[in-house]
Amino acid sequence: MTTIITPDICDEYPEVAVLDPILLNVGGIEAFGGPVRTVKCFEDNSLVKQAIDEPGEGAILVVDAGGSTRCAMLGDMLAEKAAGNGWAGVIMYGCVRDVDELAETELGIQALATHPRKSDKRGEGQRDIPVTFGGVTLSPGQWLYADNNGVVISERQLSLG
């Protein structure tokens, strides 16, 4: 099992991008990495659910929820399904809920904040497009590595010791 330590990654690979320090680490797996897949949506988690229902194959679902702090875009049931479907993690530029349960789920999860209210379900949003937040543009096919120190993005899979 490869150990992900983002300070070491930054030292060894100075070309990586580093997300601004805006996210909280709330999942049951504190250090995680994998290829990026994206969803862009606002206060509607329909496409988040759609993506999580598919095989994750060790990928990271990066969700640009517009930075909304008015509702949660991921909770315990979706997180449990993501873990069961082989996702390595979720990066949420928005809120999550059920944080006590998320901390027990075998999934890496980082989010902007927590909120108890669920999102709408209107089927709106986009998938597999570049998204920009935290000073970085994240695109499908890039690799993301995250731990308690932060989130780094690489154009390719990195060889980690």
mmCIF file of C-alpha atoms in Angstrom, residues 16-73:
data_model
loop_
_atom_site.group_PDB
_atom_site.id
_atom_site.type_symbol
_atom_site.label_atom_id
_atom_site.label_comp_id
_atom_site.label_asym_id
_atom_site.label_seq_id
_atom_site.Cartn_x
_atom_site.Cartn_y
_atom_site.Cartn_z
ATOM 1 C CA VAL A 16 2.282 19.656 -8.883
ATOM 2 C CA ALA A 17 -0.545 22.126 -8.309
ATOM 3 C CA VAL A 18 -1.726 22.659 -4.741
ATOM 4 C CA LEU A 19 -5.322 23.460 -3.916
ATOM 5 C CA ASP A 20 -5.812 26.456 -1.626
ATOM 6 C CA PRO A 21 -6.228 25.265 2.000
ATOM 7 C CA ILE A 22 -10.031 25.518 2.088
ATOM 8 C CA LEU A 23 -11.175 21.930 2.682
ATOM 9 C CA LEU A 24 -11.809 19.854 5.812
ATOM 10 C CA ASN A 25 -10.811 16.180 5.909
ATOM 11 C CA VAL A 26 -13.985 14.381 7.082
ATOM 12 C CA GLY A 27 -13.826 10.853 5.632
ATOM 13 C CA GLY A 28 -12.786 7.581 7.211
ATOM 14 C CA ILE A 29 -9.653 7.445 5.039
ATOM 15 C CA GLU A 30 -7.450 10.455 5.730
ATOM 16 C CA ALA A 31 -4.925 10.002 2.900
ATOM 17 C CA PHE A 32 -6.154 9.040 -0.564
ATOM 18 C CA GLY A 33 -5.402 9.463 -4.219
ATOM 19 C CA GLY A 34 -6.497 8.495 -7.691
ATOM 20 C CA PRO A 35 -7.531 9.705 -11.127
ATOM 21 C CA VAL A 36 -9.901 12.677 -11.276
ATOM 22 C CA ARG A 37 -13.510 12.510 -12.442
ATOM 23 C CA THR A 38 -15.635 15.647 -12.200
ATOM 24 C CA VAL A 39 -19.155 16.902 -11.569
ATOM 25 C CA LYS A 40 -20.231 20.544 -11.672
ATOM 26 C CA CYS A 41 -23.559 21.309 -10.007
ATOM 27 C CA PHE A 42 -25.146 23.853 -7.676
ATOM 28 C CA GLU A 43 -27.366 22.901 -4.746
ATOM 29 C CA ASP A 44 -28.525 19.803 -6.688
ATOM 30 C CA ASN A 45 -26.691 16.536 -6.071
ATOM 31 C CA SER A 46 -28.471 14.462 -8.761
ATOM 32 C CA LEU A 47 -25.299 14.096 -10.851
ATOM 33 C CA VAL A 48 -23.223 13.340 -7.752
ATOM 34 C CA LYS A 49 -25.546 10.400 -7.062
ATOM 35 C CA GLN A 50 -25.428 9.377 -10.733
ATOM 36 C CA ALA A 51 -21.609 9.310 -10.705
ATOM 37 C CA ILE A 52 -21.401 7.457 -7.378
ATOM 38 C CA ASP A 53 -23.800 4.797 -8.671
ATOM 39 C CA GLU A 54 -21.181 3.897 -11.307
ATOM 40 C CA PRO A 55 -18.007 1.867 -10.653
ATOM 41 C CA GLY A 56 -15.382 4.187 -9.185
ATOM 42 C CA GLU A 57 -12.373 2.025 -10.057
ATOM 43 C CA GLY A 58 -10.224 3.881 -7.510
ATOM 44 C CA ALA A 59 -11.046 7.349 -8.860
ATOM 45 C CA ILE A 60 -11.647 10.591 -6.981
ATOM 46 C CA LEU A 61 -14.953 12.348 -7.623
ATOM 47 C CA VAL A 62 -14.231 16.079 -7.677
ATOM 48 C CA VAL A 63 -17.452 18.043 -7.209
ATOM 49 C CA ASP A 64 -17.600 21.764 -7.963
ATOM 50 C CA ALA A 65 -20.750 22.646 -6.029
ATOM 51 C CA GLY A 66 -20.099 26.354 -6.490
ATOM 52 C CA GLY A 67 -18.860 26.735 -2.932
ATOM 53 C CA SER A 68 -22.443 26.787 -1.662
ATOM 54 C CA THR A 69 -22.832 26.656 2.091
ATOM 55 C CA ARG A 70 -26.635 26.462 1.979
ATOM 56 C CA CYS A 71 -27.054 22.673 1.727
ATOM 57 C CA ALA A 72 -25.140 19.394 1.783
ATOM 58 C CA MET A 73 -24.256 17.646 -1.475
#
